[in-house]
PDB file of C-alpha atoms in Angstrom:
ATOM      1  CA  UNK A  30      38.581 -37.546   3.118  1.00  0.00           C
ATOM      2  CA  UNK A  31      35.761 -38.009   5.783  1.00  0.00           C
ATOM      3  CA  UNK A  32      32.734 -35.888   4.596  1.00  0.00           C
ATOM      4  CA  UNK A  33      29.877 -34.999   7.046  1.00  0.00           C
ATOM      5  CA  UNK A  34      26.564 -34.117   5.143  1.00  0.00           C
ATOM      6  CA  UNK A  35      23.737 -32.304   5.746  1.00  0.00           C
ATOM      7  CA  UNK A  36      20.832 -32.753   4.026  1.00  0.00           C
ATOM      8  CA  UNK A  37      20.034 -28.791   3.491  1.00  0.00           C
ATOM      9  CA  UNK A  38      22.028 -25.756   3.871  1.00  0.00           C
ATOM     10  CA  UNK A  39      18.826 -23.522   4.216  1.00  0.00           C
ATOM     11  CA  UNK A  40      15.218 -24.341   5.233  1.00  0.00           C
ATOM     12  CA  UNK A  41      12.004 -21.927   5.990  1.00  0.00           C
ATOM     13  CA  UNK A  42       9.581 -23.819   8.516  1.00  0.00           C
ATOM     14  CA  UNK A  43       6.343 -22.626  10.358  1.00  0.00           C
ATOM     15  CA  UNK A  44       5.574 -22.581  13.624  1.00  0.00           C
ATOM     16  CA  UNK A  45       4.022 -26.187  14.720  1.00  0.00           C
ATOM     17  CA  UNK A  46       5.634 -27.427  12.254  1.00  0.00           C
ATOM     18  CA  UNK A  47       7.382 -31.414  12.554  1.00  0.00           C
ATOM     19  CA  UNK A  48      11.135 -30.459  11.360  1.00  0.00           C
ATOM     20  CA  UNK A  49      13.956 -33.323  10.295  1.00  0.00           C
ATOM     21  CA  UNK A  50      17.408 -32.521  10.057  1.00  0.00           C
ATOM     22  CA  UNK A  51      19.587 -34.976   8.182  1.00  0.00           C
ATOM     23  CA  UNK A  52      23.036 -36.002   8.444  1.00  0.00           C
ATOM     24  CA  UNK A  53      25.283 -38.564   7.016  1.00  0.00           C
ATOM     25  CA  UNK A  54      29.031 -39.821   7.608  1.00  0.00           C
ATOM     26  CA  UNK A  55      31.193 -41.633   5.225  1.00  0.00           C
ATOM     27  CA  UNK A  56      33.767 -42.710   7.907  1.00  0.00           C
ATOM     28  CA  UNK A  57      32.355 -45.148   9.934  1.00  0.00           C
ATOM     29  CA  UNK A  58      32.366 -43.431  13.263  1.00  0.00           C
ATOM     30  CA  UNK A  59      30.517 -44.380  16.120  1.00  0.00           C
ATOM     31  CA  UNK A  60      29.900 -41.020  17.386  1.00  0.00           C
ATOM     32  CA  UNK A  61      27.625 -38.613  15.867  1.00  0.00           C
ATOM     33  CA  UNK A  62      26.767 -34.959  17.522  1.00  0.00           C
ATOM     34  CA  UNK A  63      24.293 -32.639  16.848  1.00  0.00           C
ATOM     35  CA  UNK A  64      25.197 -28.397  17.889  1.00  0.00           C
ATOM     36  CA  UNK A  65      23.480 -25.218  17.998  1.00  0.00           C
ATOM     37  CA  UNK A  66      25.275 -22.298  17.058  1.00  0.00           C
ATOM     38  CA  UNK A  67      24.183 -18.791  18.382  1.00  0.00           C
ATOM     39  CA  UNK A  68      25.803 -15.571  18.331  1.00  0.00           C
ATOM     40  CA  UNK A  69      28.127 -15.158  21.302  1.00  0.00           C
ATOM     41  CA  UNK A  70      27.256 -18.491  22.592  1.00  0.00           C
ATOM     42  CA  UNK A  71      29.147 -20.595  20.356  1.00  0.00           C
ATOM     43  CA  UNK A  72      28.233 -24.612  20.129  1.00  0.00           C
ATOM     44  CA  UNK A  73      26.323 -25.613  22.589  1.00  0.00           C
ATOM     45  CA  UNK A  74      25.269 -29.592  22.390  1.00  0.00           C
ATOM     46  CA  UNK A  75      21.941 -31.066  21.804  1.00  0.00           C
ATOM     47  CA  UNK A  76      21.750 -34.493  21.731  1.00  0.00           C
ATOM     48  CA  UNK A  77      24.635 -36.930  20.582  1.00  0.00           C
ATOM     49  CA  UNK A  78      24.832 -41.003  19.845  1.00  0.00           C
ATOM     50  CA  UNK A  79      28.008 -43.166  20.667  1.00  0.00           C
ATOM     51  CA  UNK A  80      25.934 -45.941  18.630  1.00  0.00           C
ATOM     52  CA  UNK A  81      23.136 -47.598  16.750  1.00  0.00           C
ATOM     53  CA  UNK A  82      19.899 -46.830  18.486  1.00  0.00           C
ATOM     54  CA  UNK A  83      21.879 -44.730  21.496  1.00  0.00           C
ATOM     55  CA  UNK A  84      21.328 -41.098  22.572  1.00  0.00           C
ATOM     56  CA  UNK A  85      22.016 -39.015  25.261  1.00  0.00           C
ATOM     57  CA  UNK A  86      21.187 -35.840  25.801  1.00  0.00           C
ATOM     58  CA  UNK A  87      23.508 -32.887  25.966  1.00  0.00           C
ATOM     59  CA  UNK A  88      23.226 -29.523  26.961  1.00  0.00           C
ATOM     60  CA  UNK A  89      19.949 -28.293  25.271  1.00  0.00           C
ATOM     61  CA  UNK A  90      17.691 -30.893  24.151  1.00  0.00           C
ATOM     62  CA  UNK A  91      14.420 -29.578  25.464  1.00  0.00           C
ATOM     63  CA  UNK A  92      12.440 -29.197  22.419  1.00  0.00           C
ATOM     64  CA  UNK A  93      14.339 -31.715  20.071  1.00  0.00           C
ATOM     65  CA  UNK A  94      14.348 -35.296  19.580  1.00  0.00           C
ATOM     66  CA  UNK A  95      16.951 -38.008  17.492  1.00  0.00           C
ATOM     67  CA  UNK A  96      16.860 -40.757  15.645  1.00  0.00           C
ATOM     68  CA  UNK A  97      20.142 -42.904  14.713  1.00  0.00           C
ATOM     69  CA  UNK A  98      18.677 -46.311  13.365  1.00  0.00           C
ATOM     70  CA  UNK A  99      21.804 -47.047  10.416  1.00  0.00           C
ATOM     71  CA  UNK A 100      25.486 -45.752  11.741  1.00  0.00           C
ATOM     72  CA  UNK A 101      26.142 -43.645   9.374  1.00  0.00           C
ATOM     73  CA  UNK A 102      22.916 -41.245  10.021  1.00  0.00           C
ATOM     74  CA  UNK A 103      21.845 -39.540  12.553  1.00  0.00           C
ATOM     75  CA  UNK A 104      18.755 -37.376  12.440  1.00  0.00           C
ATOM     76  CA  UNK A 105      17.596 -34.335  14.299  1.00  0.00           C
ATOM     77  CA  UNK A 106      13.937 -33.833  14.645  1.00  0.00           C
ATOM     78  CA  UNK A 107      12.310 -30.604  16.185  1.00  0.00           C
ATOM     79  CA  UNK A 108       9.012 -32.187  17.410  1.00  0.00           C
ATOM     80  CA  UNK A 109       6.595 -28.610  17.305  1.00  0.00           C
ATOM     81  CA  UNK A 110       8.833 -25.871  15.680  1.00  0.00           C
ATOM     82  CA  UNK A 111       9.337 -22.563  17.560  1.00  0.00           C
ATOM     83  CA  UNK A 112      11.062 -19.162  16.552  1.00  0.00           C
ATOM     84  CA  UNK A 113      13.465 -19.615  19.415  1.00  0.00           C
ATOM     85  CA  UNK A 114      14.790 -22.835  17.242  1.00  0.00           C
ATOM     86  CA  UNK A 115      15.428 -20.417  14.565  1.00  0.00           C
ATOM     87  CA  UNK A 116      19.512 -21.256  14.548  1.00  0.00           C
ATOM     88  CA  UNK A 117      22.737 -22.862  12.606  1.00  0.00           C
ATOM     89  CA  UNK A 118      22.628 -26.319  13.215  1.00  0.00           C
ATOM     90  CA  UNK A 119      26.093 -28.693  12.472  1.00  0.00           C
ATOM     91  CA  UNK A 120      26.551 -31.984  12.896  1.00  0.00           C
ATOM     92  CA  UNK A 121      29.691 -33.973  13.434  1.00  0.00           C
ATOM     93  CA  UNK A 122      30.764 -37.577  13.871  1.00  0.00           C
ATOM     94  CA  UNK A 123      34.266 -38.855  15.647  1.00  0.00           C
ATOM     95  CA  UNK A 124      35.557 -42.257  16.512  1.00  0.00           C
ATOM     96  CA  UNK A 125      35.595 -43.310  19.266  1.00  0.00           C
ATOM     97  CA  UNK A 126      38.016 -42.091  22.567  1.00  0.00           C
ATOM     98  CA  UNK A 127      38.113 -38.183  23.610  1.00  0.00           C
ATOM     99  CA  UNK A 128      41.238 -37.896  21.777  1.00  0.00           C
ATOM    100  CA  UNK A 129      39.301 -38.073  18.612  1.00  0.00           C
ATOM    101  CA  UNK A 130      38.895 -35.363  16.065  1.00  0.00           C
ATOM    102  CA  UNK A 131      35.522 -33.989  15.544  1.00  0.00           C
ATOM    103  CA  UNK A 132      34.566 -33.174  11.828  1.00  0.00           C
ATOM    104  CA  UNK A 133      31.391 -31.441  10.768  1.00  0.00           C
ATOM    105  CA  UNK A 134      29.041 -30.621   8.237  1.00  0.00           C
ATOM    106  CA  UNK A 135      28.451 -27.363   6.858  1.00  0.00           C
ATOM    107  CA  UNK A 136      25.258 -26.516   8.431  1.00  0.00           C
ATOM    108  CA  UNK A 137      21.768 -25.796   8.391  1.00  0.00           C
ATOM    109  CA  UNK A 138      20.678 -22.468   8.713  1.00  0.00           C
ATOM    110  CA  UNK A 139      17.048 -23.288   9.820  1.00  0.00           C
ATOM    111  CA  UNK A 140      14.238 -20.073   9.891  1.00  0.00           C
ATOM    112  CA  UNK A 141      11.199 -21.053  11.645  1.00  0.00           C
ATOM    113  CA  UNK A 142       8.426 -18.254  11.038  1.00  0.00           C
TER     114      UNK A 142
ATOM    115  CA  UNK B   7      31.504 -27.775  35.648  1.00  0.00           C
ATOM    116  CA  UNK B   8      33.635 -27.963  32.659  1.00  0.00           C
ATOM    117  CA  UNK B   9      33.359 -24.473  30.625  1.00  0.00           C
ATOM    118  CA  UNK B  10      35.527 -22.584  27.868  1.00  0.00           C
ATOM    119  CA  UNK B  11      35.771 -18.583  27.647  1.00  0.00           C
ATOM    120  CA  UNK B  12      37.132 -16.879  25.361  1.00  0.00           C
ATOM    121  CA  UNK B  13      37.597 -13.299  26.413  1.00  0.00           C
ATOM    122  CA  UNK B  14      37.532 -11.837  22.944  1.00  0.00           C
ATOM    123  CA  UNK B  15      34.307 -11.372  20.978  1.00  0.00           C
ATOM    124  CA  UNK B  16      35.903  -9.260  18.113  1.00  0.00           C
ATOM    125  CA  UNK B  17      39.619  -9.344  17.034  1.00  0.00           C
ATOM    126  CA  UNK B  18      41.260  -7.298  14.328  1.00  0.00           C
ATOM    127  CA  UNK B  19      44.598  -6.742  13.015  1.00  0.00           C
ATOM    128  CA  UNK B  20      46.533  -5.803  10.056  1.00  0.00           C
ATOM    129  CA  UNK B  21      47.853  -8.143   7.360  1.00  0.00           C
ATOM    130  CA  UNK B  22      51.687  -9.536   8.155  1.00  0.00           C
ATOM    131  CA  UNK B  23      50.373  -8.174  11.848  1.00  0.00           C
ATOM    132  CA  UNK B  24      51.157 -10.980  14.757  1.00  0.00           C
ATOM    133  CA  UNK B  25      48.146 -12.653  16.392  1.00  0.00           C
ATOM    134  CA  UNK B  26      46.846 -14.239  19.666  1.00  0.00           C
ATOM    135  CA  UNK B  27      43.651 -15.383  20.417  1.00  0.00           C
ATOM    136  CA  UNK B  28      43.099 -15.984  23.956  1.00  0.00           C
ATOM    137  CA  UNK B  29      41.103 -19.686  25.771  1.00  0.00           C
ATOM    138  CA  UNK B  30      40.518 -20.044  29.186  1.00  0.00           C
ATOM    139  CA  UNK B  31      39.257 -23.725  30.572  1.00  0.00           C
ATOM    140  CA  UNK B  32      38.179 -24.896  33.863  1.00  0.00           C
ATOM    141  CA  UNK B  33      38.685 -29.157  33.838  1.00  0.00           C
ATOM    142  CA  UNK B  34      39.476 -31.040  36.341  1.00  0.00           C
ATOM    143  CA  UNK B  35      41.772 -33.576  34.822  1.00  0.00           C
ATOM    144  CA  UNK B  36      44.067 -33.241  32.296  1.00  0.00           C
ATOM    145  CA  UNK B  37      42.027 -31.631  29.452  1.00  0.00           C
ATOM    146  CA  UNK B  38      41.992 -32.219  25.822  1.00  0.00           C
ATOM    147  CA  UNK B  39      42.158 -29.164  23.740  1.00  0.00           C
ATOM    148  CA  UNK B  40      41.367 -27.914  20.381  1.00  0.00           C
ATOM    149  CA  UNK B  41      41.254 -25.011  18.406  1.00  0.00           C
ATOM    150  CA  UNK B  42      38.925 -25.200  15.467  1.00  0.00           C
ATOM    151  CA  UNK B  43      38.414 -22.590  12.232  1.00  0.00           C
ATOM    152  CA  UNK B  44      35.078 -21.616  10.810  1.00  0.00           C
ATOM    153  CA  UNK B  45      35.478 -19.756   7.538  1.00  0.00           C
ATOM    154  CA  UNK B  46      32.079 -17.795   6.403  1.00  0.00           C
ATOM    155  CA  UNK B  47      29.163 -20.735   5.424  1.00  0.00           C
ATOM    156  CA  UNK B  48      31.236 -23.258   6.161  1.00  0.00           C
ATOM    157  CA  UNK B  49      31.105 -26.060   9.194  1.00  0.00           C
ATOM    158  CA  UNK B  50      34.642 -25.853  11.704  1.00  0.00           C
ATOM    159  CA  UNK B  51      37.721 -27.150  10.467  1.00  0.00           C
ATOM    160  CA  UNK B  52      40.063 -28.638  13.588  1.00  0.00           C
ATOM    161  CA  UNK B  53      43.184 -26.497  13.320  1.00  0.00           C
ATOM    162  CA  UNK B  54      45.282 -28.371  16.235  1.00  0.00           C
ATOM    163  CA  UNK B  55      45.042 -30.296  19.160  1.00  0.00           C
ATOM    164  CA  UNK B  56      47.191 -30.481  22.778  1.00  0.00           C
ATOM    165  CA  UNK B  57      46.408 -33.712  24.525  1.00  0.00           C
ATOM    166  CA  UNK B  58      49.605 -33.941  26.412  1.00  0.00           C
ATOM    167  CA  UNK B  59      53.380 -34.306  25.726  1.00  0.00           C
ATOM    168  CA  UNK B  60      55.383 -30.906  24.842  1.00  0.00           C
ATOM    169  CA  UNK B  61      52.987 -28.033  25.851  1.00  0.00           C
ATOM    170  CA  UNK B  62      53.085 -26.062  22.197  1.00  0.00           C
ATOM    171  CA  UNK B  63      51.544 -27.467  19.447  1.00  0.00           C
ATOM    172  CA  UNK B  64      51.555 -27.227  15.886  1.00  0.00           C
ATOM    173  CA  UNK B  65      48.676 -26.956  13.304  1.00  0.00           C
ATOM    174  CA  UNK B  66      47.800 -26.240  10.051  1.00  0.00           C
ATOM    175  CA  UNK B  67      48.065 -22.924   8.190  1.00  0.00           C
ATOM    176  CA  UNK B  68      51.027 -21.477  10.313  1.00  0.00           C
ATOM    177  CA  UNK B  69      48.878 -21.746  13.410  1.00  0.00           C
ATOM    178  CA  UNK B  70      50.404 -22.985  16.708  1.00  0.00           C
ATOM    179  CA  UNK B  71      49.278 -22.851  19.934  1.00  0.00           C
ATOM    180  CA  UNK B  72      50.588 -22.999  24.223  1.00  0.00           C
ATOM    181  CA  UNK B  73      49.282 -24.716  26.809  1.00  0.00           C
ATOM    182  CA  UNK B  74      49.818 -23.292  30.488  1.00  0.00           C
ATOM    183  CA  UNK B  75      48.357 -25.584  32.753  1.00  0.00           C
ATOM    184  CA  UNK B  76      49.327 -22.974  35.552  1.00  0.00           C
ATOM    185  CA  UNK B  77      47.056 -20.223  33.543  1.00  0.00           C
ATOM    186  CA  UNK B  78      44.200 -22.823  32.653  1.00  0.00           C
ATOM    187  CA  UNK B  79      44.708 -21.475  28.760  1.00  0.00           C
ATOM    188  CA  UNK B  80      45.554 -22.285  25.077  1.00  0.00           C
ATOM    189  CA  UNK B  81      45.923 -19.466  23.471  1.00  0.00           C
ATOM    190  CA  UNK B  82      46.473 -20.039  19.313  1.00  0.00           C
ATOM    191  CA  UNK B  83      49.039 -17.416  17.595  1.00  0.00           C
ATOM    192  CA  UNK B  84      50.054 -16.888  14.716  1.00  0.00           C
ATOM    193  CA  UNK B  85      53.744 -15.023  13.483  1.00  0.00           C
ATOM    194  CA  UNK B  86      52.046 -13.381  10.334  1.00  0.00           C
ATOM    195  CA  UNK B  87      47.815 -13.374   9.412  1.00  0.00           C
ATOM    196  CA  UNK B  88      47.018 -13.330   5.770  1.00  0.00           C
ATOM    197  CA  UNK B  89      43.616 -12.103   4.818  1.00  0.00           C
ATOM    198  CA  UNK B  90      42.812 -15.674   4.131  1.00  0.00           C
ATOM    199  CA  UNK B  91      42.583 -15.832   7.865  1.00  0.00           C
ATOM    200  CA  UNK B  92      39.842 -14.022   8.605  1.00  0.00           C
ATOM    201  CA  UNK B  93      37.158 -16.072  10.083  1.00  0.00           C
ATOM    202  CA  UNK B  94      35.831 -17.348  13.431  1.00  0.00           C
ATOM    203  CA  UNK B  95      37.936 -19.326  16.173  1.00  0.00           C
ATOM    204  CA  UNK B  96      36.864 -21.823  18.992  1.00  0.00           C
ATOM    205  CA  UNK B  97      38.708 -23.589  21.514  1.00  0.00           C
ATOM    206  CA  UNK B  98      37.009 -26.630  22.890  1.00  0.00           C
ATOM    207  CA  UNK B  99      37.719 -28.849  25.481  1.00  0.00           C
ATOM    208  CA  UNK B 100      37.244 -33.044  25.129  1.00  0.00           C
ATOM    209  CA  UNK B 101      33.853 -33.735  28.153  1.00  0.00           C
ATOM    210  CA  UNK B 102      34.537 -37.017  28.073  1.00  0.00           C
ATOM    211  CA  UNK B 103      37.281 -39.479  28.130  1.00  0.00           C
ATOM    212  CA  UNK B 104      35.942 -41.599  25.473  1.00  0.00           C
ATOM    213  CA  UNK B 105      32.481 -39.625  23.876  1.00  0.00           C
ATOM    214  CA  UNK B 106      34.599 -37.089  21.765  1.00  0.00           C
ATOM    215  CA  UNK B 107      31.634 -34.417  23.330  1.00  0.00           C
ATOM    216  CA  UNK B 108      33.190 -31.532  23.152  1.00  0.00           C
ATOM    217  CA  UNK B 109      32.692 -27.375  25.411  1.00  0.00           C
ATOM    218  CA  UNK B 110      32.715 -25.091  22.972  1.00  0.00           C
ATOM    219  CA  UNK B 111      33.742 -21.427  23.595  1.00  0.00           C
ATOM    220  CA  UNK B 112      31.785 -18.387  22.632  1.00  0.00           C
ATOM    221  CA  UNK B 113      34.210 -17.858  19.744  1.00  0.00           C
ATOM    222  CA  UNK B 114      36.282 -14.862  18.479  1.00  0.00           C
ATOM    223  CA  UNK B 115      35.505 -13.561  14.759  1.00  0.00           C
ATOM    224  CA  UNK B 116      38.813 -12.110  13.510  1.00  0.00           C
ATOM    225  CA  UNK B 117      38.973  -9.809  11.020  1.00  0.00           C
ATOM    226  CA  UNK B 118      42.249  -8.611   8.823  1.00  0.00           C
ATOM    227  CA  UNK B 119      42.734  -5.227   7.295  1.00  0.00           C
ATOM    228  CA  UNK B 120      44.567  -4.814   4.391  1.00  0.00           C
TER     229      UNK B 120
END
């Protein structure tokens, strides 16, 4: 069973504040995603990596950085926490090809106050 | 610009009740398509997937879907919805030939009533 992981379900942060979101895959997959979900706007892509040490940006990064320096993690890091970052954040990892199925983690419900 | 609606923000309908949740994609090419579940606290579970071949697909937990190249959609159905069901649904389309990035719709919460 491939299991996506995400190193906190929940987490309070301040304003300013240097944030790291973790995730892990047990699969072996190249890819690794990370998403914003938002009421009524569904997942909307922030960065993703197709390997070691690669990133590109998706639809939203402005305000977010990544770090992917083993395969099987690939960290999200909000540089100067805002409330407008307050969100559900998944991650996901797929092999590679477009024909390959995504599977995520369960989300972190991130509060920044 | 690749994009995904789905026209429905709220669905709800009665145990044993049919259902069909509408998708709507603008690609260029021949799109890949999924549907995916998201069940209350819990990350999205791929229900089925169309990437060409015989235009209705099969999926897990009764769920099936149509693709109508004509009507740009792939719209997921299901004969009978258990209560089990209730949760929220989004089609996606594949960006990229090879990336797996995927264009989320806004997603449709359905609800059941007893």
């Amino acid at each position: 069973d491939v299991k996506v992981t995400q190193s906190s379900r929940y987490l309070v942060k301040r304003t300013g504040e240097k944030v790291f979101l973790e995730c892990v895959q047990d699969m072996d997959h190249e890819n690794m995603f990370w998403y914003r979900q938002d009421p009524g706007l569904g997942l909307r892509l922030i960065y993703f990596s197709y390997d070691v040490k690669m990133k590109e940006k998706g639809d939203i990064p402005e305000g977010y950085s990544v770090s992917r320096e083993k395969k099987e993690r690939f960290s999200l890091i909000l540089e100067s926490a805002s409330t407008n970052q307050t969100s559900m954040y998944l991650c996901a990892s797929s092999s590679m090809g477009g024909r390959a199925e995504a599977f995520f983690g369960q989300g972190t419900r991130l509060t920044v106050v | 610009a690749q994009s995904v609606t789905q026209p429905d923000i709220h669905i709800t309908v009665s145990e044993g009740a049919s259902l069909e949740l509408r998708c709507n994609y603008s690609y260029g090419a021949t799109p890949y398509l999924f549907w995916y579940v998201q069940s209350p606290g819990q990350g999205l579970q791929l229900l089925l997937k169309y990437f060409s071949g015989d235009t209705l697909v099969q999926g897990i937990k009764g769920f099936e879907a149509e693709f109508k190249r004509s009507q740009s959609s792939f719209n997921l159905r299901k004969p009978s919805v258990h209560w089990s069901d209730a949760a929220e649904y989004f089609c996606a389309v594949g960006a990229s030939s090879n990336t797996g990035k995927l264009i989320f719709g806004q997603g449709t919460t359905l609800q059941v009533k007893p």
